[in-house]
Coordinates of C-alpha atoms in Angstrom, one line a residue:
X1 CA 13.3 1.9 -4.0
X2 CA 15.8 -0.9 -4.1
X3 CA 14.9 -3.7 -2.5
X4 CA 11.6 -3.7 -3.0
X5 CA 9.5 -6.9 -4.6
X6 CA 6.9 -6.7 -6.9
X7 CA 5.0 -8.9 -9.0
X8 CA 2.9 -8.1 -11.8
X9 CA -0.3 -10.9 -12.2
X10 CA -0.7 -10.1 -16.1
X11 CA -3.4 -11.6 -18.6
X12 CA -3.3 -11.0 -21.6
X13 CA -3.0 -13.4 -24.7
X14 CA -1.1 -11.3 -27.0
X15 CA 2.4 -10.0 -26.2
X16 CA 2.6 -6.9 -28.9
X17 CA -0.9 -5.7 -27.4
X18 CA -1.0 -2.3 -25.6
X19 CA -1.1 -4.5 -22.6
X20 CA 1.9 -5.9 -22.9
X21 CA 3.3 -2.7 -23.7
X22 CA 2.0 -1.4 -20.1
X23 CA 3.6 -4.6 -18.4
X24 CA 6.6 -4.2 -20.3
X25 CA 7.2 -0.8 -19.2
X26 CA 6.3 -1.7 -15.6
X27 CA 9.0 -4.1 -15.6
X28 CA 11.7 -1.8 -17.3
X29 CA 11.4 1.2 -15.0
X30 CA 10.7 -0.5 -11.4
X31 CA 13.6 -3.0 -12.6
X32 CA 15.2 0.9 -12.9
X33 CA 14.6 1.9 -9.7
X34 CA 16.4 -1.3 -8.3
X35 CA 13.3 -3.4 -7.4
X36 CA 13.1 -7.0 -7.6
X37 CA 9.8 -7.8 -10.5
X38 CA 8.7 -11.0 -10.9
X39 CA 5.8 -11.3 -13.5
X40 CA 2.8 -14.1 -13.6
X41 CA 1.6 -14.1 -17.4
X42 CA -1.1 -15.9 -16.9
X43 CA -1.8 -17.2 -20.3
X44 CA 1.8 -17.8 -21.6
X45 CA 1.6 -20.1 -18.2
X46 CA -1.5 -21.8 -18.9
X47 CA -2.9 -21.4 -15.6
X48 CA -5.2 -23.1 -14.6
X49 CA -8.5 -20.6 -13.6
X50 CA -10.5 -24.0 -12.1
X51 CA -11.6 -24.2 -8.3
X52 CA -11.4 -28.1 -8.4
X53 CA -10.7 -30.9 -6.2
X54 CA -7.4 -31.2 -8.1
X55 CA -6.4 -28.1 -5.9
X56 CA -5.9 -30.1 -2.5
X57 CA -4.5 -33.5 -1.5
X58 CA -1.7 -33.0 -4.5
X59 CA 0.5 -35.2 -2.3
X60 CA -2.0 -37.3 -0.8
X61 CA -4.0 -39.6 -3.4
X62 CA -7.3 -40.9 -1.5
X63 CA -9.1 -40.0 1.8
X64 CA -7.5 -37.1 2.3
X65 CA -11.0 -34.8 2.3
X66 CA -12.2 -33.2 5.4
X67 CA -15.5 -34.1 4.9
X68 CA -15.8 -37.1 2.4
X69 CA -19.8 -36.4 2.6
X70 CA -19.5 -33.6 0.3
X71 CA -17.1 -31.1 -1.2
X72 CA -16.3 -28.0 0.0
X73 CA -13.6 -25.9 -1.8
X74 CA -12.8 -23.3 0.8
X75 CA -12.9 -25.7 3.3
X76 CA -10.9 -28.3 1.9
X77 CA -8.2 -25.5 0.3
X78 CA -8.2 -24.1 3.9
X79 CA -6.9 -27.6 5.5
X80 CA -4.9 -28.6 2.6
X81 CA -3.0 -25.1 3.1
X82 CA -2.8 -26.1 6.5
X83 CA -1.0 -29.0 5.6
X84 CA 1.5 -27.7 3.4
X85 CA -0.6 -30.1 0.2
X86 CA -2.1 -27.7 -2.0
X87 CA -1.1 -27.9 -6.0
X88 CA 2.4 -27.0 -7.0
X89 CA 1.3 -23.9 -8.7
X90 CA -1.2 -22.5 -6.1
X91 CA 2.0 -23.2 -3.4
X92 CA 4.1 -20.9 -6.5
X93 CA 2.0 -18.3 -6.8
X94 CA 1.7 -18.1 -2.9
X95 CA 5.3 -17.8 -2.5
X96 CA 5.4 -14.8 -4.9
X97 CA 2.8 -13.4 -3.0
X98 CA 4.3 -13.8 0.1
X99 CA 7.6 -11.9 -1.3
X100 CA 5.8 -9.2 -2.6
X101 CA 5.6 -6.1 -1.6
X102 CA 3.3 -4.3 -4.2
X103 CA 0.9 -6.7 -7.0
X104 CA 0.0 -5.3 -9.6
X105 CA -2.6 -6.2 -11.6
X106 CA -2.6 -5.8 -15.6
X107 CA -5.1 -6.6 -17.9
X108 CA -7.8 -5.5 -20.2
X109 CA -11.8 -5.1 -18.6
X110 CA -14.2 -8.2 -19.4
X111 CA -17.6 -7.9 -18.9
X112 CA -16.9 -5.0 -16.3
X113 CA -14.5 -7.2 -14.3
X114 CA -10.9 -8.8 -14.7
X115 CA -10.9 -11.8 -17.5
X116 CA -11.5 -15.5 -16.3
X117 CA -8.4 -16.5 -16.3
X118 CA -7.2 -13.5 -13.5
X119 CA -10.5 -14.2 -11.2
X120 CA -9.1 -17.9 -11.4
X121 CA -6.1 -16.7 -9.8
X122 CA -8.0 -15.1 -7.3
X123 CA -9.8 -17.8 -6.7
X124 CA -7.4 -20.4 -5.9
X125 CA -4.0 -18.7 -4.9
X126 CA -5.9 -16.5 -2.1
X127 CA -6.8 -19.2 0.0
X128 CA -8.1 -19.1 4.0
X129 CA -5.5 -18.9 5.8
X130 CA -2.6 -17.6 3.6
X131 CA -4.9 -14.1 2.4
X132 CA -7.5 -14.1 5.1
X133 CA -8.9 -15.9 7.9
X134 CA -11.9 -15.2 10.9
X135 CA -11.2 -12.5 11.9
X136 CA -8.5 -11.6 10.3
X137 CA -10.1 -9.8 7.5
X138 CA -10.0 -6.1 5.6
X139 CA -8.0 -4.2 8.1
X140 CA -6.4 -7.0 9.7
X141 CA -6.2 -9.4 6.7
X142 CA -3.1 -11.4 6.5
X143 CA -1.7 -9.6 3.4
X144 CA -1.8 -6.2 5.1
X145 CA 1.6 -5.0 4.3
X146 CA 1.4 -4.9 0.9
X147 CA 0.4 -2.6 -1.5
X148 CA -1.8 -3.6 -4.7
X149 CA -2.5 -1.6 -7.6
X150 CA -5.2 -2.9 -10.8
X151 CA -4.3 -1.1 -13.9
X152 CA -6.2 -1.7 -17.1
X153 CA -7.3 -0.8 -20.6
X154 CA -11.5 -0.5 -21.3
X155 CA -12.9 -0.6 -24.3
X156 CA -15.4 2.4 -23.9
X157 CA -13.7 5.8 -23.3
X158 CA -13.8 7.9 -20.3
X159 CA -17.4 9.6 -20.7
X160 CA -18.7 6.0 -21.0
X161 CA -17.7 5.5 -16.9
X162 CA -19.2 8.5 -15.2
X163 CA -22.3 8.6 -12.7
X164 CA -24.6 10.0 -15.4
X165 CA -23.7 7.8 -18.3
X166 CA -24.8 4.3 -18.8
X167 CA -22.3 2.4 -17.4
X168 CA -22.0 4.0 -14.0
X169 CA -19.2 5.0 -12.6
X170 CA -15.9 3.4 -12.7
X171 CA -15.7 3.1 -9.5
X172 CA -18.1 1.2 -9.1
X173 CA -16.4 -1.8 -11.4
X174 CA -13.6 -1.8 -8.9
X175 CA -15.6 -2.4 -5.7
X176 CA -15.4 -6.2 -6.0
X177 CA -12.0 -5.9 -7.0
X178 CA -10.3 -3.2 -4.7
X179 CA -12.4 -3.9 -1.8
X180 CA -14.0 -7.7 -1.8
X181 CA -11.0 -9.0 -3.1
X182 CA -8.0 -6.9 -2.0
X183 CA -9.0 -5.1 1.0
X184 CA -11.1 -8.1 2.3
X185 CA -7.4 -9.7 2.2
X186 CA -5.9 -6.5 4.3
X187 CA -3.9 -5.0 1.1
X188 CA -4.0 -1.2 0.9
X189 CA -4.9 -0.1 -2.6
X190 CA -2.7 2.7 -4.5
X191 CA -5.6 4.3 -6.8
X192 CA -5.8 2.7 -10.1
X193 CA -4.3 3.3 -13.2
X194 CA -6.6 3.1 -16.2
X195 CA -6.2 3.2 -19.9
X196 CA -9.7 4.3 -21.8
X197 CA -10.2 2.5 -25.2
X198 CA -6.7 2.4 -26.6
X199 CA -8.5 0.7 -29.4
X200 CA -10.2 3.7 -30.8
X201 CA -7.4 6.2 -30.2
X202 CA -4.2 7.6 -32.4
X203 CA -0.8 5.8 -32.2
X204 CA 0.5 8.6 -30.8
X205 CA -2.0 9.4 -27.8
X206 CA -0.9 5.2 -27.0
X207 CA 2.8 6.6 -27.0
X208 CA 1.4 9.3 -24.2
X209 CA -0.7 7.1 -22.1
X210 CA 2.4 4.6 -21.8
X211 CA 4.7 7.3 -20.8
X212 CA 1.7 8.5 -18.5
X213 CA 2.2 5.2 -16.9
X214 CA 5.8 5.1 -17.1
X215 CA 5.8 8.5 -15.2
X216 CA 3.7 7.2 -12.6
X217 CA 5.8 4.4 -11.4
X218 CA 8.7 6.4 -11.1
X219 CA 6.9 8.1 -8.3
X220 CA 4.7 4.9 -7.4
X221 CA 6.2 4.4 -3.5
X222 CA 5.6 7.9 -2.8
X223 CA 2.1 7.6 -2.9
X224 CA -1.0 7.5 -0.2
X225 CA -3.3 4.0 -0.4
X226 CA -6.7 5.4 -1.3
X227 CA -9.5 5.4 1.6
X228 CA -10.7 1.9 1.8
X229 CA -14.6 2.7 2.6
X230 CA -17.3 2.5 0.6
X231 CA -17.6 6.4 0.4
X232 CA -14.4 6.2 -2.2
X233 CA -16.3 3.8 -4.3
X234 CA -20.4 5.6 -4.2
X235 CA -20.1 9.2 -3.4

């Protein structure tokens, strides 16, 4: 609907990829539908995927650590967010999370999880304090009016991800992403969308499974947040 804000955290390196394609088409028809889209290519950005010291004390050049005994990332993020002194891109990304009213996530699966360079971006935009805090976390996490949604391409096809085959479920790959990452931050997850091995299908199956995708955001705000509980994921 108009007037709503989304932003799209997207890795992958190659623009023309089916990736792209999907992000592309994300942008065209919620941009459509009136809503504000920023995107976050990761890679065309260079982001940087590193939990270091570099992340705090931006503003503040020596003596600025909690503890100077020894390091403690979450700790140290935690005050530096406090004090308005975290890097210039963690503060950017922030802000577009902050505006946002859905994230979606695009990219191709690594190793049964999201590449590096995404995690990265978990790892230091969704900092104590702006994503979570104690207690404020899974229902009352301090992202929880937004909606997320992970949608990405495998390399196996869709036998390759049931209970019975070798790889398990496929929901089972999203339980650290939906729920320790998302949930654990309050966001209710839409269900995901997922592409199986593009790779090894016909041009024109690609064609259907973009305009699958294309069909689905049309209707996107209409739908229920799937049951955040373990019995979605292990049933």
């Amino acid at each position: 609907p108009p007037g709503k804000k989304v932003l799209i955290v997207y890795a992958h390196q190659e623009p023309k990829s089916f990736n792209g394609s999907l992000k592309r088409v994300a942008v065209e028809e919620l941009s459509k539908q009136g809503c504000s889209v920023t995107v976050s290519d990761l890679y065309a950005m260079q982001f940087e995927p590193r939990a270091t010291r570099n992340d705090e004390c931006s503003l503040l050049p020596t003596g600025c650590l909690h503890s100077s005994e020894e390091f403690k990332y979450h700790v140290e993020t935690w005050k530096a967010y406090k004090r308005g002194d975290l890097s210039k891109d963690v503060i950017e990304e922030q802000k577009k999370v902050q505006e946002a009213d859905l994230l979606i996530f695009q990219f191709p699966l690594y190793w049964f999880s999201m590449p590096a360079i995404m995690k990265g971006w978990m790892d230091r935009v969704l900092v104590q304090g702006f994503a979570y805090d104690f207690p404020d976390c899974y229902d009352s996490g301090l992202l929880k009016n937004k909606l997320a949604l992970f949608s990405f391409t495998t390399g196996g096809n869709e036998e390759k991800f049931t209970k019975e085959s070798i790889s398990g479920d496929i929901r089972y790959i999203l339980w650290p992403m939906q729920h320790g990452i998302m949930h654990f931050c309050g966001v209710k997850v839409l269900a995901p969308h997922i592409c199986f091995a593009p790779e090894f299908v016909s041009e024109e199956k690609r064609k259907e499974m973009v305009t699958a995708w294309a069909q689905r955001l049309n209707t996107l705000w209409k739908e229920e947040p799937i049951n955040c509980s373990p019995e979605w994921y292990f049933k």
